[in-house]
Coordinates of C-alpha atoms in Angstrom, one line a residue:
M269 CA 7.0 -28.8 -73.9
G270 CA 5.8 -31.7 -71.9
A271 CA 2.9 -31.6 -69.4
A272 CA 5.3 -32.0 -66.5
V273 CA 7.3 -28.9 -67.6
T274 CA 4.3 -26.9 -68.0
S275 CA 2.7 -27.9 -64.7
A276 CA 6.2 -27.1 -63.0
L277 CA 6.5 -23.7 -64.6
L278 CA 2.7 -22.9 -63.9
Q279 CA 3.4 -23.5 -60.3
A280 CA 6.5 -21.5 -60.3
A281 CA 4.6 -18.5 -62.0
A282 CA 1.8 -18.8 -59.5
L283 CA 4.3 -18.6 -56.5
V284 CA 6.2 -15.6 -58.0
A285 CA 2.9 -13.9 -58.7
L286 CA 1.8 -14.4 -55.1
V287 CA 5.2 -13.2 -53.6
L288 CA 4.8 -10.0 -55.9
A289 CA 1.2 -9.4 -54.7
C290 CA 2.6 -9.6 -51.1
A291 CA 5.7 -7.5 -51.8
I292 CA 3.6 -4.5 -52.9
P293 CA 2.1 -3.7 -49.7
L294 CA 5.2 -4.8 -47.8
S295 CA 7.3 -2.3 -49.7
G296 CA 5.1 0.6 -48.4
Y297 CA 5.4 -0.7 -44.9
L298 CA 9.2 -1.0 -45.3
V299 CA 9.4 2.5 -46.3
N300 CA 7.2 3.8 -43.3
V301 CA 8.9 1.8 -40.5
M302 CA 12.4 2.4 -41.6
E303 CA 11.8 6.1 -42.1
G304 CA 10.2 6.3 -38.6
R305 CA 6.7 7.3 -39.8
L306 CA 3.8 6.8 -37.3
T307 CA 2.3 3.4 -38.2
P308 CA 0.3 0.9 -36.1
A309 CA 3.3 -1.3 -35.5
R310 CA 5.2 1.8 -34.2
R311 CA 2.3 2.7 -31.8
V312 CA 2.8 -0.7 -30.4
L313 CA 6.6 -1.2 -30.5
G314 CA 7.7 2.4 -30.4
P315 CA 8.5 2.1 -26.6
V316 CA 10.7 -0.9 -27.3
E317 CA 12.5 0.9 -30.1
R318 CA 13.1 3.9 -28.1
A319 CA 14.4 1.8 -25.1
A320 CA 16.8 -0.2 -27.4
C321 CA 18.1 3.0 -28.9
R322 CA 18.6 4.6 -25.5
L323 CA 20.5 1.3 -24.3
M324 CA 22.9 1.8 -27.2
G325 CA 23.2 5.6 -26.8
V326 CA 21.9 6.5 -30.1
R327 CA 19.3 9.0 -31.3
E328 CA 17.1 9.0 -34.4
E329 CA 18.0 12.6 -35.3
D330 CA 21.6 11.8 -35.3
S331 CA 22.0 11.1 -39.0
M332 CA 25.4 9.9 -40.2
G333 CA 27.5 10.6 -43.3
W334 CA 28.5 7.6 -45.4
R335 CA 32.0 7.2 -43.7
R336 CA 30.5 7.2 -40.2
F337 CA 27.7 4.9 -41.4
L338 CA 30.4 2.4 -42.9
V339 CA 32.6 2.5 -39.7
S340 CA 29.6 1.7 -37.7
A341 CA 28.5 -1.3 -39.9
L342 CA 32.1 -2.6 -39.9
L343 CA 32.5 -2.2 -36.0
F344 CA 29.1 -4.0 -35.5
T345 CA 30.1 -6.7 -37.8
A346 CA 33.4 -7.3 -36.1
V347 CA 31.8 -7.4 -32.6
C348 CA 29.4 -9.9 -34.0
F349 CA 32.1 -11.9 -35.5
A350 CA 34.1 -12.0 -32.3
G351 CA 31.1 -13.0 -30.1
L352 CA 30.1 -15.8 -32.4
T353 CA 33.6 -17.2 -32.6
A354 CA 33.8 -17.2 -29.0
V355 CA 30.4 -19.1 -28.6
L356 CA 31.3 -21.7 -31.1
M357 CA 34.8 -22.4 -29.7
G358 CA 33.5 -22.4 -26.1
Q359 CA 30.2 -24.2 -26.6
G360 CA 31.4 -27.3 -24.6
R361 CA 31.4 -25.0 -21.4
L362 CA 28.2 -23.1 -22.1
P363 CA 24.5 -24.3 -21.3
W364 CA 21.8 -25.8 -23.5
N365 CA 24.2 -28.7 -24.6
P366 CA 22.3 -31.9 -23.9
E367 CA 24.4 -33.9 -26.4
G368 CA 27.6 -32.7 -25.0
C369 CA 29.0 -31.1 -28.1
A370 CA 32.7 -30.0 -27.8
G371 CA 34.0 -26.5 -28.9
L372 CA 34.8 -26.2 -32.6
P373 CA 38.5 -25.9 -33.7
A374 CA 39.6 -22.4 -34.4
D375 CA 39.6 -22.7 -38.3
T376 CA 36.0 -24.1 -38.2
A377 CA 34.8 -21.5 -35.8
F378 CA 36.4 -18.7 -38.0
N379 CA 34.8 -20.1 -41.1
L380 CA 31.3 -20.5 -39.5
A381 CA 31.4 -17.1 -37.8
A382 CA 32.4 -15.3 -41.0
S383 CA 29.7 -17.2 -42.8
F384 CA 26.8 -16.1 -40.4
V385 CA 27.9 -12.4 -39.8
T386 CA 28.1 -12.0 -43.6
N387 CA 24.7 -13.5 -44.3
T388 CA 26.3 -16.4 -46.3
D389 CA 25.6 -19.2 -43.9
W390 CA 27.9 -21.7 -45.4
Q391 CA 28.2 -24.5 -43.0
P392 CA 31.5 -26.6 -42.8
V393 CA 29.8 -28.9 -40.3
A394 CA 26.4 -30.4 -39.9
G395 CA 24.5 -28.5 -37.0
E396 CA 22.8 -31.4 -35.5
A397 CA 26.1 -33.4 -35.2
R398 CA 28.5 -30.6 -34.1
L399 CA 26.6 -27.6 -32.5
S400 CA 24.8 -27.2 -29.2
Y401 CA 21.5 -25.7 -28.7
F402 CA 23.1 -22.6 -27.3
S403 CA 25.3 -22.2 -30.4
Q404 CA 22.4 -22.7 -32.8
A405 CA 19.9 -20.5 -30.8
A406 CA 22.1 -17.7 -29.1
G407 CA 24.6 -17.8 -31.8
L408 CA 23.5 -18.6 -35.3
A409 CA 19.9 -17.7 -35.1
V410 CA 20.6 -14.2 -33.5
Q411 CA 23.0 -13.6 -36.6
N412 CA 20.4 -14.7 -38.8
F413 CA 18.5 -11.5 -37.5
L414 CA 21.3 -9.2 -37.3
S415 CA 23.0 -9.9 -40.7
P416 CA 20.0 -9.1 -42.8
A417 CA 19.3 -6.0 -40.5
V418 CA 22.7 -4.8 -41.5
G419 CA 21.7 -5.3 -45.2
L420 CA 18.3 -3.5 -44.7
A421 CA 20.3 -0.6 -43.1
A422 CA 22.7 -0.4 -46.0
A423 CA 19.8 -0.5 -48.5
F424 CA 17.9 2.4 -46.9
A425 CA 21.1 4.3 -46.7
L426 CA 21.5 4.0 -50.4
L427 CA 17.9 5.0 -51.0
R428 CA 18.3 8.0 -48.9
G429 CA 21.3 9.0 -50.8
L430 CA 19.5 8.8 -54.0
A431 CA 16.3 10.7 -52.7
A432 CA 18.5 13.3 -50.6
H433 CA 18.8 17.0 -51.7
G434 CA 22.4 17.8 -51.0
T435 CA 22.3 16.9 -47.3
G436 CA 25.0 14.1 -47.4
K437 CA 23.3 12.2 -44.6
L438 CA 22.2 8.6 -44.8
G439 CA 20.4 8.1 -41.5
N440 CA 21.6 6.4 -38.3
F441 CA 22.9 2.8 -38.7
F442 CA 22.1 1.5 -35.2
V443 CA 18.5 3.1 -35.4
D444 CA 17.9 1.3 -38.7
V445 CA 19.2 -2.1 -37.4
V446 CA 16.8 -1.9 -34.5
R447 CA 14.0 -0.9 -36.8
A448 CA 14.7 -3.7 -39.2
V449 CA 14.8 -6.3 -36.5
L450 CA 11.8 -5.1 -34.6
Y451 CA 9.3 -4.2 -37.2
V452 CA 10.3 -6.3 -40.2
L453 CA 12.2 -9.5 -39.3
L454 CA 10.8 -10.4 -35.9
P455 CA 7.0 -10.2 -36.9
L456 CA 7.5 -12.1 -40.1
A457 CA 9.8 -14.8 -38.5
L458 CA 7.3 -15.2 -35.7
T459 CA 4.5 -15.8 -38.1
L460 CA 6.4 -18.3 -40.2
S461 CA 7.8 -20.1 -37.1
L462 CA 4.4 -20.7 -35.7
V463 CA 3.2 -22.2 -39.0
G464 CA 6.2 -24.5 -39.0
L465 CA 5.5 -25.5 -35.4
W466 CA 1.9 -26.2 -36.2
Q467 CA 3.1 -28.3 -39.2
G468 CA 5.4 -30.4 -37.1
T469 CA 8.8 -28.7 -36.9
P470 CA 10.4 -29.1 -33.4
Q471 CA 10.8 -26.3 -31.0
T472 CA 12.3 -27.6 -27.8
F473 CA 15.2 -27.7 -25.6
E474 CA 14.9 -31.4 -24.8
G475 CA 17.6 -33.8 -25.8
Y476 CA 17.7 -35.9 -29.0
E477 CA 15.3 -39.0 -28.9
T478 CA 16.2 -42.6 -29.9
V479 CA 13.4 -44.3 -31.9
Q480 CA 12.9 -47.7 -33.2
L481 CA 12.8 -48.0 -37.1
L482 CA 9.8 -49.4 -38.7
E483 CA 12.0 -51.6 -41.0
P484 CA 15.6 -52.4 -40.0
V485 CA 18.5 -51.4 -42.3
A486 CA 22.1 -52.5 -42.4
I487 CA 25.5 -50.9 -43.0
D488 CA 28.1 -52.5 -45.4
A489 CA 31.8 -52.5 -45.0
Q490 CA 32.1 -49.0 -46.7
G491 CA 29.6 -47.5 -44.3
N492 CA 26.8 -47.5 -46.8
V493 CA 23.2 -48.1 -45.9
V494 CA 21.9 -51.2 -47.5
A495 CA 18.8 -53.5 -47.1
A496 CA 18.9 -55.6 -43.8
D497 CA 19.0 -58.9 -46.0
D498 CA 21.8 -57.6 -48.3
P499 CA 24.7 -60.1 -48.4
A500 CA 27.1 -57.2 -48.1
A501 CA 25.7 -56.0 -44.8
V502 CA 28.1 -56.3 -41.8
R503 CA 25.8 -54.6 -39.2
E504 CA 22.1 -54.3 -38.6
V505 CA 20.6 -51.0 -37.5
T506 CA 17.2 -51.1 -35.7
E507 CA 17.3 -47.7 -34.0
A508 CA 17.7 -44.0 -35.2
V509 CA 18.4 -40.8 -33.4
V510 CA 16.0 -37.9 -34.0
P511 CA 17.7 -34.5 -33.6
L512 CA 15.4 -32.2 -31.8
G513 CA 16.1 -28.5 -30.5
P514 CA 14.8 -25.1 -31.3
Q515 CA 14.3 -25.6 -35.0
A516 CA 11.2 -23.9 -35.9
S517 CA 12.4 -20.4 -34.9
Q518 CA 15.8 -20.8 -36.9
V519 CA 14.1 -22.1 -40.0
A520 CA 11.8 -19.2 -40.3
I521 CA 14.4 -16.5 -40.2
K522 CA 16.9 -18.4 -42.3
Q523 CA 14.4 -18.3 -45.2
L524 CA 13.1 -14.6 -44.6
G525 CA 16.5 -13.2 -44.0
T526 CA 18.0 -14.8 -47.1
N527 CA 20.5 -16.6 -44.7
G528 CA 19.9 -20.3 -45.6
G529 CA 21.8 -22.1 -42.8
G530 CA 19.8 -24.9 -41.5
F531 CA 19.6 -26.4 -38.1
N532 CA 20.3 -29.9 -39.6
G533 CA 22.9 -30.7 -42.3
A534 CA 20.1 -31.8 -44.7
N535 CA 18.6 -28.3 -44.4
S536 CA 15.0 -28.1 -45.8
A537 CA 15.3 -31.5 -47.4
S538 CA 14.9 -32.8 -43.8
A539 CA 11.4 -33.7 -42.7
L540 CA 11.9 -31.9 -39.5
E541 CA 12.7 -28.5 -41.0
N542 CA 10.3 -28.9 -43.8
P543 CA 7.7 -31.5 -43.0
T544 CA 4.8 -30.6 -45.3
P545 CA 3.8 -29.2 -48.7
L546 CA 2.7 -26.0 -46.9
T547 CA 5.9 -25.4 -45.2
N548 CA 7.8 -26.1 -48.4
F549 CA 5.6 -23.5 -50.3
L550 CA 5.9 -20.8 -47.6
Q551 CA 9.7 -21.5 -47.1
C552 CA 10.0 -21.1 -50.9
A553 CA 7.9 -17.9 -51.0
A554 CA 9.9 -16.4 -48.0
M555 CA 13.1 -16.3 -49.8
P556 CA 12.3 -13.5 -52.4
L557 CA 9.7 -11.7 -50.4
I558 CA 11.8 -9.0 -48.7
P559 CA 14.3 -8.6 -51.6
F560 CA 11.3 -8.0 -54.0
A561 CA 9.7 -5.5 -51.6
L562 CA 13.0 -3.7 -51.5
V563 CA 13.1 -3.2 -55.1
L564 CA 9.7 -1.8 -55.1
A565 CA 10.5 0.3 -52.0
F566 CA 13.0 1.9 -54.2
G567 CA 10.4 3.5 -56.5
R568 CA 8.5 4.8 -53.3
M569 CA 11.7 6.3 -51.7
V570 CA 12.7 8.2 -54.8
G571 CA 9.1 9.4 -55.5
D572 CA 8.8 7.5 -58.8
R573 CA 7.3 4.1 -58.6
R574 CA 8.1 3.5 -62.2
Q575 CA 11.7 3.3 -61.3
G576 CA 11.0 0.3 -59.0
R577 CA 8.8 -1.4 -61.6
A578 CA 11.6 -1.0 -64.1
L579 CA 14.1 -2.7 -61.9
M580 CA 11.6 -5.4 -60.9
A581 CA 10.9 -6.1 -64.5
A582 CA 14.6 -6.8 -65.1
V583 CA 14.7 -9.0 -62.1
L584 CA 11.7 -11.0 -63.3
V585 CA 13.1 -11.5 -66.9
L586 CA 16.3 -13.0 -65.5
L587 CA 14.4 -15.1 -62.9
G588 CA 12.0 -16.4 -65.5
V589 CA 14.9 -17.4 -67.9
A590 CA 16.6 -19.2 -65.1
L591 CA 13.3 -21.0 -64.0
V592 CA 12.6 -22.3 -67.6
A593 CA 16.2 -23.5 -68.0
V594 CA 16.4 -25.4 -64.7
V595 CA 12.9 -26.8 -64.6
T596 CA 13.3 -28.0 -68.2
A597 CA 16.6 -29.7 -67.6
E598 CA 15.6 -31.3 -64.4
T599 CA 12.2 -32.5 -65.8
A600 CA 13.8 -33.9 -68.9
A601 CA 16.7 -35.5 -66.8
T602 CA 19.8 -36.6 -68.8
P603 CA 20.3 -39.1 -71.7
Q604 CA 22.0 -41.5 -69.3
L605 CA 19.1 -41.4 -66.9
A606 CA 16.6 -41.8 -69.7
A607 CA 18.7 -44.6 -71.2
D608 CA 16.8 -44.5 -74.5
G609 CA 13.6 -45.3 -72.8
A610 CA 14.8 -48.0 -70.5
V611 CA 14.4 -45.9 -67.5
Y612 CA 10.9 -44.3 -67.0
V613 CA 11.1 -40.5 -66.4
G614 CA 7.5 -39.5 -67.2
D615 CA 4.9 -38.1 -64.9
L616 CA 2.4 -41.0 -64.7
G617 CA 2.0 -42.0 -61.1
Q618 CA 5.5 -40.6 -60.1
S619 CA 7.5 -37.3 -60.1
A620 CA 8.8 -36.8 -63.5
G621 CA 12.4 -36.4 -64.6
N622 CA 15.7 -36.3 -62.7
M623 CA 14.8 -37.6 -59.1
E624 CA 18.5 -38.0 -58.0
G625 CA 19.0 -36.2 -54.8
K626 CA 15.6 -35.1 -54.4
E627 CA 12.9 -35.9 -51.8
C628 CA 10.0 -38.0 -53.2
R629 CA 7.6 -36.1 -51.1
I630 CA 8.8 -32.8 -52.7
G631 CA 9.4 -33.9 -56.4
V632 CA 11.3 -32.4 -59.2
G633 CA 9.4 -29.3 -60.1
P634 CA 9.3 -27.7 -56.5
S635 CA 13.0 -28.7 -56.1
A636 CA 14.1 -26.9 -59.4
L637 CA 12.0 -23.9 -58.4
W638 CA 13.6 -23.8 -54.9
A639 CA 17.0 -24.3 -56.5
V640 CA 16.6 -21.2 -58.6
L641 CA 15.1 -19.0 -55.9
T642 CA 17.7 -20.0 -53.3
T643 CA 20.6 -19.0 -55.6
A644 CA 18.8 -15.9 -57.2
T645 CA 18.2 -14.4 -53.7
A646 CA 21.5 -15.4 -52.0
T647 CA 19.7 -17.6 -49.5
G648 CA 21.5 -20.8 -49.9
A649 CA 18.9 -23.2 -48.2
T650 CA 18.3 -26.3 -50.0
N651 CA 15.3 -28.8 -50.1
A652 CA 17.3 -31.2 -52.5
S653 CA 21.0 -32.1 -53.2
M654 CA 22.6 -29.6 -55.5
A655 CA 25.0 -32.4 -56.5
G656 CA 22.2 -34.3 -57.9
M657 CA 21.1 -31.7 -60.4
T658 CA 21.7 -32.1 -64.1
P659 CA 24.7 -30.1 -65.4
V660 CA 22.4 -27.3 -66.5
G661 CA 20.7 -27.5 -63.1
V662 CA 24.2 -26.7 -61.6
A663 CA 25.4 -24.1 -64.3
V664 CA 22.4 -21.9 -63.9
P665 CA 22.5 -21.4 -60.1
I666 CA 26.4 -20.7 -60.5
V667 CA 25.5 -17.9 -63.1
L668 CA 22.8 -16.6 -60.8
M669 CA 25.2 -16.3 -57.9
G670 CA 28.0 -14.9 -60.2
L671 CA 25.7 -12.1 -61.5
G672 CA 26.3 -10.4 -58.2
E673 CA 23.0 -10.8 -56.3
V674 CA 21.0 -8.7 -58.9
V675 CA 18.2 -11.3 -59.3
G676 CA 16.5 -10.4 -55.9
G677 CA 19.9 -11.1 -54.1
G678 CA 20.4 -10.9 -50.3
V679 CA 18.2 -8.6 -48.0
G680 CA 19.6 -5.2 -48.9
T681 CA 22.7 -6.2 -50.6
G682 CA 20.6 -7.4 -53.7
L683 CA 19.1 -3.9 -54.2
A684 CA 22.6 -2.3 -53.7
A685 CA 24.1 -4.5 -56.4
L686 CA 21.2 -3.9 -58.8
V687 CA 21.5 -0.1 -58.3
G688 CA 25.3 -0.4 -59.0
F689 CA 24.4 -2.1 -62.4
T690 CA 21.9 0.5 -63.0
V691 CA 24.3 3.4 -62.6
L692 CA 26.7 1.6 -64.8
T693 CA 24.2 1.1 -67.5
V694 CA 23.1 4.9 -67.1
F695 CA 26.7 5.9 -67.8
I696 CA 27.2 3.7 -70.8
A697 CA 23.9 4.7 -72.2
S698 CA 24.6 8.3 -71.8
L699 CA 27.8 8.0 -73.5
M700 CA 26.3 6.3 -76.5
V701 CA 23.9 9.2 -77.1
G702 CA 26.5 11.8 -76.2
R703 CA 24.9 13.3 -73.1
S704 CA 26.1 13.8 -69.6
P705 CA 25.3 10.8 -67.3
E706 CA 22.4 11.6 -65.0
Y707 CA 20.4 9.3 -62.8
L708 CA 17.3 10.5 -61.0
G709 CA 18.2 14.0 -61.5
K710 CA 21.8 13.5 -60.2
K711 CA 24.8 13.8 -62.2
I712 CA 27.0 10.7 -62.5
G713 CA 30.7 11.7 -62.1
P714 CA 33.9 9.8 -61.9
A715 CA 33.5 9.1 -58.2
E716 CA 30.1 7.6 -58.6
M717 CA 31.4 5.5 -61.5
R718 CA 34.3 4.2 -59.5
M719 CA 32.1 3.1 -56.7
A720 CA 29.5 1.6 -59.0
T721 CA 32.2 -0.3 -60.7
V722 CA 33.6 -1.7 -57.4
A723 CA 30.3 -2.8 -56.3
V724 CA 29.5 -4.6 -59.7
V725 CA 33.0 -6.3 -60.4
S726 CA 34.4 -7.0 -56.9
P727 CA 32.0 -10.1 -56.3
A728 CA 33.4 -11.8 -59.4
L729 CA 37.1 -10.9 -58.6
V730 CA 36.7 -12.4 -55.1
I731 CA 35.2 -15.5 -56.4
L732 CA 37.9 -16.0 -59.1
A733 CA 40.7 -15.3 -56.6
A734 CA 39.5 -17.9 -54.2
A735 CA 39.0 -20.4 -57.0
T736 CA 42.6 -19.6 -58.1
V737 CA 44.0 -20.3 -54.6
L738 CA 42.2 -23.6 -54.1
A739 CA 42.8 -24.9 -57.7
L740 CA 46.5 -24.2 -57.3
A741 CA 46.7 -25.7 -53.8
P742 CA 49.2 -28.6 -53.3
A743 CA 47.9 -32.0 -54.1
G744 CA 45.7 -33.5 -51.4
A745 CA 45.1 -30.0 -49.8
V746 CA 41.7 -29.7 -51.5
S747 CA 39.6 -32.7 -51.9
T748 CA 36.6 -33.1 -54.1
S749 CA 34.2 -36.1 -54.8
Q750 CA 35.9 -36.9 -58.1
G751 CA 38.2 -35.4 -60.7
G752 CA 37.6 -33.9 -64.2
P753 CA 34.8 -31.3 -65.0
F754 CA 32.5 -32.6 -62.0
G755 CA 35.2 -32.2 -59.5
F756 CA 36.0 -28.7 -60.7
S757 CA 32.4 -27.9 -60.5
D758 CA 32.4 -28.8 -56.7
L759 CA 35.2 -26.4 -56.2
L760 CA 33.8 -23.5 -58.6
Y761 CA 30.3 -23.9 -57.0
A762 CA 31.8 -23.7 -53.4
V763 CA 33.8 -20.4 -54.1
T764 CA 30.9 -18.8 -56.1
S765 CA 28.5 -19.5 -53.3
A766 CA 30.9 -18.2 -50.7
G767 CA 31.7 -15.0 -52.7
A768 CA 28.2 -14.3 -53.5
N769 CA 27.1 -14.6 -49.8
N770 CA 24.9 -17.6 -50.7
G771 CA 26.1 -20.6 -48.9
S772 CA 24.6 -23.5 -50.8
A773 CA 27.0 -26.3 -51.8
L774 CA 27.3 -29.3 -54.2
A775 CA 28.6 -31.2 -51.2
G776 CA 31.5 -32.8 -53.1
L777 CA 34.0 -30.5 -51.6
A778 CA 35.7 -31.5 -48.4
A779 CA 34.7 -28.2 -46.7
N780 CA 35.9 -28.7 -43.0
T781 CA 39.9 -28.4 -43.6
P782 CA 42.1 -25.6 -42.4
L783 CA 42.8 -24.3 -45.9
V784 CA 39.3 -24.4 -47.3
N785 CA 37.9 -22.9 -44.0
G786 CA 40.5 -20.1 -44.1
V787 CA 40.2 -19.2 -47.8
L788 CA 36.3 -19.3 -48.0
G789 CA 36.2 -17.4 -44.7
V790 CA 38.3 -14.6 -46.0
E791 CA 36.3 -14.7 -49.3
M792 CA 32.9 -14.5 -47.5
L793 CA 34.1 -11.3 -45.6
L794 CA 35.5 -9.7 -48.7
G795 CA 32.4 -10.7 -50.8
R796 CA 30.2 -9.0 -48.3
L797 CA 32.0 -6.0 -46.9
V798 CA 33.7 -4.7 -50.2
P799 CA 30.4 -4.2 -52.1
L800 CA 28.8 -2.8 -48.9
A801 CA 31.5 -0.1 -48.5
A802 CA 31.3 0.8 -52.3
A803 CA 27.3 1.0 -52.0
L804 CA 27.8 3.4 -49.0
A805 CA 30.2 5.5 -50.6
L806 CA 28.1 5.8 -53.6
A807 CA 25.1 6.7 -51.6
G808 CA 27.2 9.4 -49.7
S809 CA 28.4 10.9 -53.0
L810 CA 24.8 10.9 -54.4
A811 CA 23.4 12.3 -51.1
A812 CA 25.7 15.4 -51.5
R813 CA 24.4 16.3 -54.9
E814 CA 21.4 18.4 -55.7
P815 CA 18.9 17.0 -58.1
Q816 CA 18.5 18.7 -61.3
P817 CA 15.2 19.0 -63.2
S818 CA 14.8 16.6 -66.1
G819 CA 15.1 18.1 -69.8
V820 CA 13.8 16.8 -73.1
G821 CA 17.1 14.9 -73.6
T822 CA 17.2 13.2 -70.2
L823 CA 17.5 9.5 -70.6
S824 CA 14.4 7.6 -69.2
T825 CA 15.4 5.0 -66.8
A826 CA 11.8 3.5 -66.6
S827 CA 11.4 2.7 -70.2
P828 CA 11.4 -0.9 -71.7
L829 CA 14.5 0.1 -73.8
F830 CA 16.4 0.9 -70.7
V831 CA 15.4 -2.2 -68.9
G832 CA 16.6 -4.2 -72.0
L833 CA 20.0 -2.4 -71.9
L834 CA 20.3 -3.0 -68.2
L835 CA 19.8 -6.8 -68.9
V836 CA 22.4 -6.7 -71.4
I837 CA 24.9 -5.0 -69.2
I838 CA 24.2 -7.4 -66.3
V839 CA 24.8 -10.4 -68.6
L840 CA 27.9 -9.0 -70.2
V841 CA 29.6 -7.9 -66.9
G842 CA 28.3 -10.5 -64.5
A843 CA 27.9 -13.7 -66.3
L844 CA 30.9 -13.4 -68.8
A845 CA 33.3 -12.8 -65.9
L846 CA 32.7 -16.5 -65.0
L847 CA 32.3 -18.0 -68.5
P848 CA 35.8 -19.4 -68.6
A849 CA 35.4 -21.0 -65.3
L850 CA 31.9 -22.4 -66.3
A851 CA 33.5 -23.9 -69.5
L852 CA 36.0 -26.0 -67.4
G853 CA 33.2 -27.3 -65.1
P854 CA 29.4 -27.6 -65.6
L855 CA 29.6 -26.7 -69.4
A856 CA 32.3 -29.4 -70.1
E857 CA 30.2 -31.9 -68.0
Q858 CA 27.1 -31.1 -70.0
F859 CA 28.8 -31.6 -73.4
T860 CA 30.5 -34.7 -72.2
T861 CA 27.1 -35.9 -71.0
V862 CA 25.4 -35.3 -74.3
L863 CA 28.2 -36.7 -76.3

């Protein structure tokens, strides 16, 4: 292993260790504030919480069963979807629009609204080019708080179901959303946005600024940027427009809430959203922070921290394998780039490896680390072009998304998916040893297995259905950057990202077309709401069961053996569902590249 790979992996290990160190106390804080326990934060913000609950007409003691909890979540999502669609289509007549952006077409608004209310943040248009400040701040940024708050509410409903003693109650959805926003998301986002503002990220409602370029460039006949003295140049460019706006506040919550939608089309590869090494580090660390804390909070809620540590061990093993694969692939680059030594890809005096699509100020190692974390945690933010990654650097993120949000996943939804896989593993392991399936003292019956299976399998089914529709579309209806394996990778990555509520893209797919907007919009809604409904039904069923004392034959779900079995089940069920599709895209491209 070369020095560049070792250095990059050590940096990745240090970042993950720091996130874990922060996630441990955060997990206790999450349990305390979401369960309404008296904390310093609640002493200060308690009046605000009570006022918000009175305004909505809800009470903390009004605990809901799973059906009412689910209906509340669906209605809340529907209201958010309708409101955001109206804002996007009517932004031309709304305030805070210094650039005079017109309202979006119906299909684009539908896709973008579905994207942000489902925590996907897939963006068919570049924000700085097509969206007003009002749409960005009052539309998208607000949803960046509300969609992870819904995920947090669902996660704690599931945890209450596992910890309940036959009550069948899961808490109050609206109270949970208020607490998630007030005590968790707002304080963390405020802190990170102040750091971004300090480091140079804009936070203003002033219009865009036109600046003089230090060195003129030119445009050729095809619209490509070339040197000013290039013979192919047809027009010289001496000025550039710098998009401003309320960016720092949106960047912070896009990372912390595993949202990922950037203010600018370049996302965190933009020097405006991610200006310094400090902001790059903190934004990278922010992505897994709450998902990791929720896994550890699981152990606290069920009264056995070993359970949370066991699930975290499985997450870290999968994350470690992905990091080694992507960092190694990106640092080694490709045979074509190396060109038998004709092109230098070492690490003396420059960033090593495959620099295609990467910012020179960021480099290969941090870009590879970001690519893994953003697809493992369902964030979707990028600090490099995913299209510039090696075939392995594309295949591994697709697998991470296709696993169903189990490697951290989105805020709340990742924990729900991981618990679904755990229930499935308990059932299979119990059958292998001839014992009745039981998890945390509660019997696992047919109803629980059906809901766990739906939660585990539905993301892959939604992804493959969308891929089928787009792949079989009439000629010209779906456009990719090129044909062959790479073109199919464009399509596969897009539908996997949408179905996994991730939102990143290879950028080779022409995203803003009526067919693609419609298919991906429906896919994002199903990919979010179907597993959410299954998780809440599972929580309600478990909440109605009385826990039984463990016996000598009870399967230990906190042992290394169980963690290993859980990993096998995740890989078999999650990854193999997409293996045929991977064989047509990234894997075929990799073999073609090597040969």
